[in-house]
Amino acid sequence: MTGTSSPAATDVLPTGLLIGGEWVTGSSGGTYDHIYPADGRPNATVELAGDAEIDAAVRSAWRAHREWISHTPERRRDLMIALADAMRDDIERLGRLNVHDFAVPIVMSPGHAALAEGFIRYYAGYIDKDTGTSTPVSNKFDVNLIEHEPYGVVGIIAPWNGPLVVIGLNVAAALAAGNAVVLKPSEISPFTPLRFGELCLRVGMPAGLVNVVPSGPEGGAALVRHPGVRKIHFTGGGHTARAIITTAAANLTPVATELGGKSANIVFADADLDAAARLAAFQGPLGQAGQSCACGSRILVEAPVYDEFMAKFLAVVTSAPVGDPFDPANLVGPVVSQAATDRILQVIDRAVADRMGELVTGGNRLGGDLAAGYYLEPTVFADVDNRSPLAQHETFGPVVSVMRFTDEAEAVAIANDTTFGLNAFVQTTDLTKAHRIARQLESGSVWINRNSDISPQSPYGGYKQSGTGRAGGLEGLREFQQVKNIRIGMP
Ligand code: NAD
């Protein structure tokens, strides 16, 4: 564990709203005192969008949408490529702002900006290549066209734990599809989205094509019920998704969802156990302190290698440097807030009390130099019962369950015994077995011998209560398009 230091005072944090290409302050939603999770101190006062600002953002987005689709595809493509270039050039600043947002360690945070850049570059390429189809109908001389059109204005609601990732996965596809966007980041993570909005303007995108309106649930609800929003794309928790779908029902606004997970990481006896232990640790309690939708929070280990795997896994978990996220030596930062700290400690206390697993490391808030920040020890429970609340509910913190299984059928049964279905991980050197298992897992993504390396070419999203949307690939573009059939009669 290494000590903490204050973030560089030289970083200027954007705090207004970006609507129609203008910075807006004095907003009707009030302000939010942003706390830097690594030292528990306020670091900025963030403007919050209220009803009036959401309405202004939607109106400016419609104006910008009309301008955007009046450009040739080549011009839109080139502007998207210019935006990707601008993000690449700005990667250091975006990376630092990402640390200020939610204290993701600096060794990882520029990677979020690089991911977003990659998606923007990828989707730029679709703009002048996306095709419709022409299919035959019973009157064989008729022309029957099937085309994809933008919705116009879409609302994109982002969670605090990855605004740059949402910008890549969703905003890039929405723009490439021809939409204008009202992006509502969480008030907890406003800085990188606001910087992204600035970059959109800097490269010459129409003012209002990307409006950035940080707010809490009130601003989000105002966006969802706005009649000018033709589709909502929501990334966040299931509880919020239910509220959003209920609100959206008033206008029958379609909602795509990217939700949480309780992903299984299945380690077979024939796996490279050193690699599997490292992967399980960084895909589990260490990476983003477990605050990732992709967290492999249930680690299933084949019985004959359970003890050997555990020894290697715990060695990685307990030796990972935890501390100041601006120090590149640290691989694990704090969790996001005091409320998250309290909630996660309660999850741990309850898991200890219900005796459905054994606490083998961690379980405490860190003190000493780190006492002011929201640092928790990476925490592992062994021999966890999959029916326990610990194994069934998303913890969203540095806490994982390890379980043992005896054969493939049992591994698949445990992995699928959850309401979630976002990711699954399989560690084995037997690729025939890996493929057989992958086909049986109820999960939107299966990662074999690798971490969750989300790529622009691949659709990412959930099964079951992990959501309905897909990001990446052609599927991700289609999320932001509606289908039109044009039939030309030929008498
Ligand atoms: P959250 O559901 O609390 O909030 C998400 C967003 O919704 C925030 O911007 C919030 O302000 C807004 N919101 C809250 N109430 C609203 C309402 N009534 N109407 C409209 N908007 C509202 O989630 P969070 O704590 O910010 O993020 C963590 C969750 O996100 C976890 O469950 C995690 O697994 C999930 N997540 C999923 C993915 C994915 O790709 N599947 C990616 C990242 C995070």
PDB file of N, CA, C and O in Angstrom, residues 353-416:
ATOM      1  N   ALA A 353     -21.573 -12.694   8.333  1.00  0.00           N
ATOM      2  CA  ALA A 353     -22.596 -13.126   9.282  1.00  0.00           C
ATOM      3  C   ALA A 353     -23.405 -14.315   8.777  1.00  0.00           C
ATOM      4  O   ALA A 353     -23.765 -15.195   9.563  1.00  0.00           O
ATOM      5  N   ASP A 354     -23.676 -14.366   7.475  1.00  0.00           N
ATOM      6  CA  ASP A 354     -24.569 -15.453   7.019  1.00  0.00           C
ATOM      7  C   ASP A 354     -23.821 -16.772   6.793  1.00  0.00           C
ATOM      8  O   ASP A 354     -24.431 -17.791   6.456  1.00  0.00           O
ATOM      9  N   ARG A 355     -22.491 -16.777   6.950  1.00  0.00           N
ATOM     10  CA  ARG A 355     -21.678 -17.997   6.921  1.00  0.00           C
ATOM     11  C   ARG A 355     -21.890 -18.834   5.654  1.00  0.00           C
ATOM     12  O   ARG A 355     -21.836 -20.066   5.694  1.00  0.00           O
ATOM     13  N   MET A 356     -22.132 -18.154   4.529  1.00  0.00           N
ATOM     14  CA  MET A 356     -22.276 -18.889   3.267  1.00  0.00           C
ATOM     15  C   MET A 356     -21.002 -18.763   2.440  1.00  0.00           C
ATOM     16  O   MET A 356     -20.999 -18.902   1.224  1.00  0.00           O
ATOM     17  N   GLY A 357     -19.904 -18.496   3.123  1.00  0.00           N
ATOM     18  CA  GLY A 357     -18.592 -18.376   2.511  1.00  0.00           C
ATOM     19  C   GLY A 357     -17.616 -17.931   3.578  1.00  0.00           C
ATOM     20  O   GLY A 357     -18.025 -17.429   4.632  1.00  0.00           O
ATOM     21  N   GLU A 358     -16.324 -18.123   3.290  1.00  0.00           N
ATOM     22  CA  GLU A 358     -15.319 -17.803   4.312  1.00  0.00           C
ATOM     23  C   GLU A 358     -14.463 -16.615   3.850  1.00  0.00           C
ATOM     24  O   GLU A 358     -13.876 -16.648   2.753  1.00  0.00           O
ATOM     25  N   LEU A 359     -14.405 -15.579   4.664  1.00  0.00           N
ATOM     26  CA  LEU A 359     -13.570 -14.419   4.339  1.00  0.00           C
ATOM     27  C   LEU A 359     -12.103 -14.818   4.484  1.00  0.00           C
ATOM     28  O   LEU A 359     -11.663 -15.184   5.578  1.00  0.00           O
ATOM     29  N   VAL A 360     -11.347 -14.775   3.363  1.00  0.00           N
ATOM     30  CA  VAL A 360      -9.953 -15.219   3.445  1.00  0.00           C
ATOM     31  C   VAL A 360      -8.961 -14.068   3.313  1.00  0.00           C
ATOM     32  O   VAL A 360      -7.804 -14.210   3.698  1.00  0.00           O
ATOM     33  N   THR A 361      -9.392 -12.947   2.774  1.00  0.00           N
ATOM     34  CA  THR A 361      -8.517 -11.763   2.823  1.00  0.00           C
ATOM     35  C   THR A 361      -9.365 -10.507   2.660  1.00  0.00           C
ATOM     36  O   THR A 361     -10.423 -10.537   2.038  1.00  0.00           O
ATOM     37  N   GLY A 362      -8.891  -9.414   3.240  1.00  0.00           N
ATOM     38  CA  GLY A 362      -9.564  -8.124   3.097  1.00  0.00           C
ATOM     39  C   GLY A 362     -10.697  -7.948   4.089  1.00  0.00           C
ATOM     40  O   GLY A 362     -10.686  -8.502   5.186  1.00  0.00           O
ATOM     41  N   GLY A 363     -11.661  -7.131   3.673  1.00  0.00           N
ATOM     42  CA  GLY A 363     -12.844  -6.920   4.498  1.00  0.00           C
ATOM     43  C   GLY A 363     -12.866  -5.589   5.225  1.00  0.00           C
ATOM     44  O   GLY A 363     -13.854  -5.254   5.876  1.00  0.00           O
ATOM     45  N   ASN A 364     -11.792  -4.796   5.110  1.00  0.00           N
ATOM     46  CA  ASN A 364     -11.717  -3.563   5.908  1.00  0.00           C
ATOM     47  C   ASN A 364     -11.466  -2.329   5.044  1.00  0.00           C
ATOM     48  O   ASN A 364     -10.926  -2.418   3.950  1.00  0.00           O
ATOM     49  N   ARG A 365     -11.804  -1.190   5.641  1.00  0.00           N
ATOM     50  CA  ARG A 365     -11.397   0.085   5.049  1.00  0.00           C
ATOM     51  C   ARG A 365      -9.934   0.321   5.423  1.00  0.00           C
ATOM     52  O   ARG A 365      -9.503  -0.007   6.535  1.00  0.00           O
ATOM     53  N   LEU A 366      -9.186   0.900   4.478  1.00  0.00           N
ATOM     54  CA  LEU A 366      -7.771   1.143   4.757  1.00  0.00           C
ATOM     55  C   LEU A 366      -7.592   2.424   5.566  1.00  0.00           C
ATOM     56  O   LEU A 366      -8.317   3.404   5.375  1.00  0.00           O
ATOM     57  N   GLY A 367      -6.625   2.391   6.453  1.00  0.00           N
ATOM     58  CA  GLY A 367      -6.358   3.549   7.305  1.00  0.00           C
ATOM     59  C   GLY A 367      -5.025   4.188   6.954  1.00  0.00           C
ATOM     60  O   GLY A 367      -4.617   4.219   5.789  1.00  0.00           O
ATOM     61  N   GLY A 368      -4.359   4.689   7.968  1.00  0.00           N
ATOM     62  CA  GLY A 368      -3.041   5.317   7.773  1.00  0.00           C
ATOM     63  C   GLY A 368      -3.114   6.466   6.806  1.00  0.00           C
ATOM     64  O   GLY A 368      -4.034   7.302   6.864  1.00  0.00           O
ATOM     65  N   ASP A 369      -2.161   6.517   5.866  1.00  0.00           N
ATOM     66  CA  ASP A 369      -2.107   7.590   4.871  1.00  0.00           C
ATOM     67  C   ASP A 369      -3.353   7.654   4.001  1.00  0.00           C
ATOM     68  O   ASP A 369      -3.625   8.669   3.362  1.00  0.00           O
ATOM     69  N   LEU A 370      -4.060   6.524   3.922  1.00  0.00           N
ATOM     70  CA  LEU A 370      -5.201   6.441   3.008  1.00  0.00           C
ATOM     71  C   LEU A 370      -6.541   6.671   3.704  1.00  0.00           C
ATOM     72  O   LEU A 370      -7.590   6.566   3.075  1.00  0.00           O
ATOM     73  N   ALA A 371      -6.495   6.997   4.981  1.00  0.00           N
ATOM     74  CA  ALA A 371      -7.737   7.021   5.772  1.00  0.00           C
ATOM     75  C   ALA A 371      -8.755   8.033   5.261  1.00  0.00           C
ATOM     76  O   ALA A 371      -9.968   7.821   5.382  1.00  0.00           O
ATOM     77  N   ALA A 372      -8.293   9.143   4.666  1.00  0.00           N
ATOM     78  CA  ALA A 372      -9.242  10.169   4.217  1.00  0.00           C
ATOM     79  C   ALA A 372      -9.969   9.761   2.941  1.00  0.00           C
ATOM     80  O   ALA A 372     -11.071  10.238   2.671  1.00  0.00           O
ATOM     81  N   GLY A 373      -9.348   8.885   2.158  1.00  0.00           N
ATOM     82  CA  GLY A 373      -9.975   8.441   0.910  1.00  0.00           C
ATOM     83  C   GLY A 373     -10.856   7.227   1.157  1.00  0.00           C
ATOM     84  O   GLY A 373     -10.909   6.686   2.262  1.00  0.00           O
ATOM     85  N   TYR A 374     -11.532   6.790   0.085  1.00  0.00           N
ATOM     86  CA  TYR A 374     -12.499   5.691   0.227  1.00  0.00           C
ATOM     87  C   TYR A 374     -11.851   4.384  -0.223  1.00  0.00           C
ATOM     88  O   TYR A 374     -12.288   3.746  -1.188  1.00  0.00           O
ATOM     89  N   TYR A 375     -10.786   4.024   0.476  1.00  0.00           N
ATOM     90  CA  TYR A 375     -10.026   2.838   0.088  1.00  0.00           C
ATOM     91  C   TYR A 375     -10.489   1.622   0.874  1.00  0.00           C
ATOM     92  O   TYR A 375     -10.583   1.667   2.106  1.00  0.00           O
ATOM     93  N   LEU A 376     -10.723   0.535   0.150  1.00  0.00           N
ATOM     94  CA  LEU A 376     -11.097  -0.726   0.791  1.00  0.00           C
ATOM     95  C   LEU A 376     -10.070  -1.791   0.436  1.00  0.00           C
ATOM     96  O   LEU A 376      -9.518  -1.789  -0.684  1.00  0.00           O
ATOM     97  N   GLU A 377      -9.831  -2.691   1.361  1.00  0.00           N
ATOM     98  CA  GLU A 377      -8.940  -3.811   1.041  1.00  0.00           C
ATOM     99  C   GLU A 377      -9.597  -4.693  -0.017  1.00  0.00           C
ATOM    100  O   GLU A 377     -10.792  -5.002   0.103  1.00  0.00           O
ATOM    101  N   PRO A 378      -8.835  -5.130  -1.024  1.00  0.00           N
ATOM    102  CA  PRO A 378      -9.364  -6.153  -1.929  1.00  0.00           C
ATOM    103  C   PRO A 378      -9.772  -7.372  -1.104  1.00  0.00           C
ATOM    104  O   PRO A 378      -9.013  -7.832  -0.245  1.00  0.00           O
ATOM    105  N   THR A 379     -10.984  -7.856  -1.342  1.00  0.00           N
ATOM    106  CA  THR A 379     -11.611  -8.804  -0.420  1.00  0.00           C
ATOM    107  C   THR A 379     -12.046 -10.062  -1.154  1.00  0.00           C
ATOM    108  O   THR A 379     -12.677  -9.982  -2.219  1.00  0.00           O
ATOM    109  N   VAL A 380     -11.696 -11.212  -0.580  1.00  0.00           N
ATOM    110  CA  VAL A 380     -12.016 -12.499  -1.214  1.00  0.00           C
ATOM    111  C   VAL A 380     -12.732 -13.391  -0.208  1.00  0.00           C
ATOM    112  O   VAL A 380     -12.261 -13.571   0.921  1.00  0.00           O
ATOM    113  N   PHE A 381     -13.854 -13.947  -0.639  1.00  0.00           N
ATOM    114  CA  PHE A 381     -14.546 -14.986   0.129  1.00  0.00           C
ATOM    115  C   PHE A 381     -14.345 -16.317  -0.599  1.00  0.00           C
ATOM    116  O   PHE A 381     -14.496 -16.388  -1.820  1.00  0.00           O
ATOM    117  N   ALA A 382     -14.007 -17.340   0.153  1.00  0.00           N
ATOM    118  CA  ALA A 382     -13.775 -18.670  -0.428  1.00  0.00           C
ATOM    119  C   ALA A 382     -14.953 -19.585  -0.135  1.00  0.00           C
ATOM    120  O   ALA A 382     -15.732 -19.354   0.804  1.00  0.00           O
ATOM    121  N   ASP A 383     -15.069 -20.641  -0.953  1.00  0.00           N
ATOM    122  CA  ASP A 383     -16.116 -21.660  -0.768  1.00  0.00           C
ATOM    123  C   ASP A 383     -17.500 -21.033  -0.564  1.00  0.00           C
ATOM    124  O   ASP A 383     -18.251 -21.417   0.347  1.00  0.00           O
ATOM    125  N   VAL A 384     -17.806 -20.087  -1.428  1.00  0.00           N
ATOM    126  CA  VAL A 384     -19.070 -19.357  -1.307  1.00  0.00           C
ATOM    127  C   VAL A 384     -20.214 -20.205  -1.891  1.00  0.00           C
ATOM    128  O   VAL A 384     -20.053 -20.876  -2.919  1.00  0.00           O
ATOM    129  N   ASP A 385     -21.333 -20.154  -1.220  1.00  0.00           N
ATOM    130  CA  ASP A 385     -22.549 -20.803  -1.719  1.00  0.00           C
ATOM    131  C   ASP A 385     -23.165 -19.881  -2.778  1.00  0.00           C
ATOM    132  O   ASP A 385     -23.447 -18.708  -2.486  1.00  0.00           O
ATOM    133  N   ASN A 386     -23.393 -20.412  -3.977  1.00  0.00           N
ATOM    134  CA  ASN A 386     -23.893 -19.552  -5.063  1.00  0.00           C
ATOM    135  C   ASN A 386     -25.287 -18.996  -4.781  1.00  0.00           C
ATOM    136  O   ASN A 386     -25.717 -18.050  -5.430  1.00  0.00           O
ATOM    137  N   ARG A 387     -25.990 -19.564  -3.814  1.00  0.00           N
ATOM    138  CA  ARG A 387     -27.318 -19.038  -3.480  1.00  0.00           C
ATOM    139  C   ARG A 387     -27.238 -17.838  -2.540  1.00  0.00           C
ATOM    140  O   ARG A 387     -28.234 -17.190  -2.258  1.00  0.00           O
ATOM    141  N   SER A 388     -26.051 -17.526  -2.039  1.00  0.00           N
ATOM    142  CA  SER A 388     -25.917 -16.446  -1.053  1.00  0.00           C
ATOM    143  C   SER A 388     -26.134 -15.084  -1.705  1.00  0.00           C
ATOM    144  O   SER A 388     -25.899 -14.913  -2.910  1.00  0.00           O
ATOM    145  N   PRO A 389     -26.551 -14.097  -0.920  1.00  0.00           N
ATOM    146  CA  PRO A 389     -26.669 -12.735  -1.473  1.00  0.00           C
ATOM    147  C   PRO A 389     -25.344 -12.244  -2.059  1.00  0.00           C
ATOM    148  O   PRO A 389     -25.334 -11.554  -3.084  1.00  0.00           O
ATOM    149  N   LEU A 390     -24.247 -12.620  -1.432  1.00  0.00           N
ATOM    150  CA  LEU A 390     -22.940 -12.188  -1.950  1.00  0.00           C
ATOM    151  C   LEU A 390     -22.730 -12.657  -3.390  1.00  0.00           C
ATOM    152  O   LEU A 390     -22.201 -11.923  -4.226  1.00  0.00           O
ATOM    153  N   ALA A 391     -23.159 -13.890  -3.671  1.00  0.00           N
ATOM    154  CA  ALA A 391     -22.944 -14.450  -5.010  1.00  0.00           C
ATOM    155  C   ALA A 391     -24.011 -13.995  -6.000  1.00  0.00           C
ATOM    156  O   ALA A 391     -23.792 -14.083  -7.210  1.00  0.00           O
ATOM    157  N   GLN A 392     -25.132 -13.524  -5.502  1.00  0.00           N
ATOM    158  CA  GLN A 392     -26.239 -13.219  -6.408  1.00  0.00           C
ATOM    159  C   GLN A 392     -26.387 -11.733  -6.738  1.00  0.00           C
ATOM    160  O   GLN A 392     -26.913 -11.386  -7.786  1.00  0.00           O
ATOM    161  N   HIS A 393     -25.952 -10.840  -5.846  1.00  0.00           N
ATOM    162  CA  HIS A 393     -26.159  -9.406  -6.080  1.00  0.00           C
ATOM    163  C   HIS A 393     -24.864  -8.735  -6.533  1.00  0.00           C
ATOM    164  O   HIS A 393     -23.782  -9.057  -6.028  1.00  0.00           O
ATOM    165  N   GLU A 394     -25.006  -7.768  -7.429  1.00  0.00           N
ATOM    166  CA  GLU A 394     -23.821  -7.031  -7.876  1.00  0.00           C
ATOM    167  C   GLU A 394     -23.301  -6.180  -6.709  1.00  0.00           C
ATOM    168  O   GLU A 394     -24.053  -5.371  -6.151  1.00  0.00           O
ATOM    169  N   THR A 395     -22.039  -6.380  -6.330  1.00  0.00           N
ATOM    170  CA  THR A 395     -21.481  -5.634  -5.198  1.00  0.00           C
ATOM    171  C   THR A 395     -20.900  -4.299  -5.647  1.00  0.00           C
ATOM    172  O   THR A 395     -20.968  -3.301  -4.955  1.00  0.00           O
ATOM    173  N   PHE A 396     -20.321  -4.282  -6.841  1.00  0.00           N
ATOM    174  CA  PHE A 396     -19.707  -3.076  -7.396  1.00  0.00           C
ATOM    175  C   PHE A 396     -18.656  -2.507  -6.448  1.00  0.00           C
ATOM    176  O   PHE A 396     -18.647  -1.318  -6.115  1.00  0.00           O
ATOM    177  N   GLY A 397     -17.769  -3.378  -6.040  1.00  0.00           N
ATOM    178  CA  GLY A 397     -16.659  -3.015  -5.181  1.00  0.00           C
ATOM    179  C   GLY A 397     -15.638  -4.139  -5.231  1.00  0.00           C
ATOM    180  O   GLY A 397     -15.835  -5.146  -5.931  1.00  0.00           O
ATOM    181  N   PRO A 398     -14.546  -4.014  -4.479  1.00  0.00           N
ATOM    182  CA  PRO A 398     -13.433  -4.978  -4.597  1.00  0.00           C
ATOM    183  C   PRO A 398     -13.672  -6.261  -3.802  1.00  0.00           C
ATOM    184  O   PRO A 398     -12.877  -6.626  -2.939  1.00  0.00           O
ATOM    185  N   VAL A 399     -14.780  -6.916  -4.084  1.00  0.00           N
ATOM    186  CA  VAL A 399     -15.181  -8.101  -3.313  1.00  0.00           C
ATOM    187  C   VAL A 399     -15.569  -9.208  -4.285  1.00  0.00           C
ATOM    188  O   VAL A 399     -16.426  -8.989  -5.145  1.00  0.00           O
ATOM    189  N   VAL A 400     -14.952 -10.377  -4.159  1.00  0.00           N
ATOM    190  CA  VAL A 400     -15.310 -11.497  -5.045  1.00  0.00           C
ATOM    191  C   VAL A 400     -15.553 -12.771  -4.248  1.00  0.00           C
ATOM    192  O   VAL A 400     -15.090 -12.923  -3.116  1.00  0.00           O
ATOM    193  N   SER A 401     -16.278 -13.678  -4.890  1.00  0.00           N
ATOM    194  CA  SER A 401     -16.575 -14.992  -4.320  1.00  0.00           C
ATOM    195  C   SER A 401     -15.820 -16.048  -5.111  1.00  0.00           C
ATOM    196  O   SER A 401     -15.805 -15.996  -6.341  1.00  0.00           O
ATOM    197  N   VAL A 402     -15.242 -17.019  -4.417  1.00  0.00           N
ATOM    198  CA  VAL A 402     -14.635 -18.162  -5.095  1.00  0.00           C
ATOM    199  C   VAL A 402     -15.426 -19.410  -4.700  1.00  0.00           C
ATOM    200  O   VAL A 402     -15.839 -19.550  -3.550  1.00  0.00           O
ATOM    201  N   MET A 403     -15.656 -20.256  -5.700  1.00  0.00           N
ATOM    202  CA  MET A 403     -16.447 -21.489  -5.475  1.00  0.00           C
ATOM    203  C   MET A 403     -15.719 -22.635  -6.161  1.00  0.00           C
ATOM    204  O   MET A 403     -14.930 -22.403  -7.062  1.00  0.00           O
ATOM    205  N   ARG A 404     -16.033 -23.876  -5.780  1.00  0.00           N
ATOM    206  CA  ARG A 404     -15.423 -24.991  -6.503  1.00  0.00           C
ATOM    207  C   ARG A 404     -16.484 -25.786  -7.244  1.00  0.00           C
ATOM    208  O   ARG A 404     -17.641 -25.808  -6.843  1.00  0.00           O
ATOM    209  N   PHE A 405     -16.056 -26.408  -8.352  1.00  0.00           N
ATOM    210  CA  PHE A 405     -16.968 -27.275  -9.107  1.00  0.00           C
ATOM    211  C   PHE A 405     -16.227 -28.556  -9.466  1.00  0.00           C
ATOM    212  O   PHE A 405     -14.992 -28.595  -9.458  1.00  0.00           O
ATOM    213  N   THR A 406     -17.019 -29.590  -9.811  1.00  0.00           N
ATOM    214  CA  THR A 406     -16.393 -30.890 -10.078  1.00  0.00           C
ATOM    215  C   THR A 406     -16.398 -31.280 -11.546  1.00  0.00           C
ATOM    216  O   THR A 406     -15.563 -32.068 -11.975  1.00  0.00           O
ATOM    217  N   ASP A 407     -17.347 -30.769 -12.330  1.00  0.00           N
ATOM    218  CA  ASP A 407     -17.324 -31.118 -13.758  1.00  0.00           C
ATOM    219  C   ASP A 407     -17.925 -29.977 -14.589  1.00  0.00           C
ATOM    220  O   ASP A 407     -18.436 -28.996 -14.046  1.00  0.00           O
ATOM    221  N   GLU A 408     -17.866 -30.139 -15.893  1.00  0.00           N
ATOM    222  CA  GLU A 408     -18.326 -29.083 -16.801  1.00  0.00           C
ATOM    223  C   GLU A 408     -19.781 -28.717 -16.558  1.00  0.00           C
ATOM    224  O   GLU A 408     -20.147 -27.534 -16.535  1.00  0.00           O
ATOM    225  N   ALA A 409     -20.593 -29.734 -16.371  1.00  0.00           N
ATOM    226  CA  ALA A 409     -22.034 -29.476 -16.209  1.00  0.00           C
ATOM    227  C   ALA A 409     -22.276 -28.622 -14.972  1.00  0.00           C
ATOM    228  O   ALA A 409     -23.095 -27.692 -14.994  1.00  0.00           O
ATOM    229  N   GLU A 410     -21.557 -28.911 -13.910  1.00  0.00           N
ATOM    230  CA  GLU A 410     -21.759 -28.132 -12.689  1.00  0.00           C
ATOM    231  C   GLU A 410     -21.250 -26.695 -12.881  1.00  0.00           C
ATOM    232  O   GLU A 410     -21.874 -25.736 -12.417  1.00  0.00           O
ATOM    233  N   ALA A 411     -20.137 -26.560 -13.585  1.00  0.00           N
ATOM    234  CA  ALA A 411     -19.607 -25.211 -13.833  1.00  0.00           C
ATOM    235  C   ALA A 411     -20.613 -24.370 -14.605  1.00  0.00           C
ATOM    236  O   ALA A 411     -20.886 -23.209 -14.260  1.00  0.00           O
ATOM    237  N   VAL A 412     -21.188 -24.955 -15.639  1.00  0.00           N
ATOM    238  CA  VAL A 412     -22.172 -24.219 -16.457  1.00  0.00           C
ATOM    239  C   VAL A 412     -23.402 -23.897 -15.625  1.00  0.00           C
ATOM    240  O   VAL A 412     -23.944 -22.773 -15.682  1.00  0.00           O
ATOM    241  N   ALA A 413     -23.841 -24.869 -14.819  1.00  0.00           N
ATOM    242  CA  ALA A 413     -25.052 -24.645 -14.011  1.00  0.00           C
ATOM    243  C   ALA A 413     -24.836 -23.502 -13.025  1.00  0.00           C
ATOM    244  O   ALA A 413     -25.706 -22.629 -12.873  1.00  0.00           O
ATOM    245  N   ILE A 414     -23.685 -23.479 -12.359  1.00  0.00           N
ATOM    246  CA  ILE A 414     -23.431 -22.385 -11.398  1.00  0.00           C
ATOM    247  C   ILE A 414     -23.304 -21.053 -12.151  1.00  0.00           C
ATOM    248  O   ILE A 414     -23.875 -20.040 -11.744  1.00  0.00           O
ATOM    249  N   ALA A 415     -22.553 -21.071 -13.246  1.00  0.00           N
ATOM    250  CA  ALA A 415     -22.340 -19.820 -13.997  1.00  0.00           C
ATOM    251  C   ALA A 415     -23.670 -19.212 -14.426  1.00  0.00           C
ATOM    252  O   ALA A 415     -23.870 -17.997 -14.351  1.00  0.00           O
ATOM    253  N   ASN A 416     -24.599 -20.073 -14.857  1.00  0.00           N
ATOM    254  CA  ASN A 416     -25.885 -19.564 -15.364  1.00  0.00           C
ATOM    255  C   ASN A 416     -26.890 -19.281 -14.262  1.00  0.00           C
ATOM    256  O   ASN A 416     -27.938 -18.670 -14.525  1.00  0.00           O
TER     257      ASN A 416
END
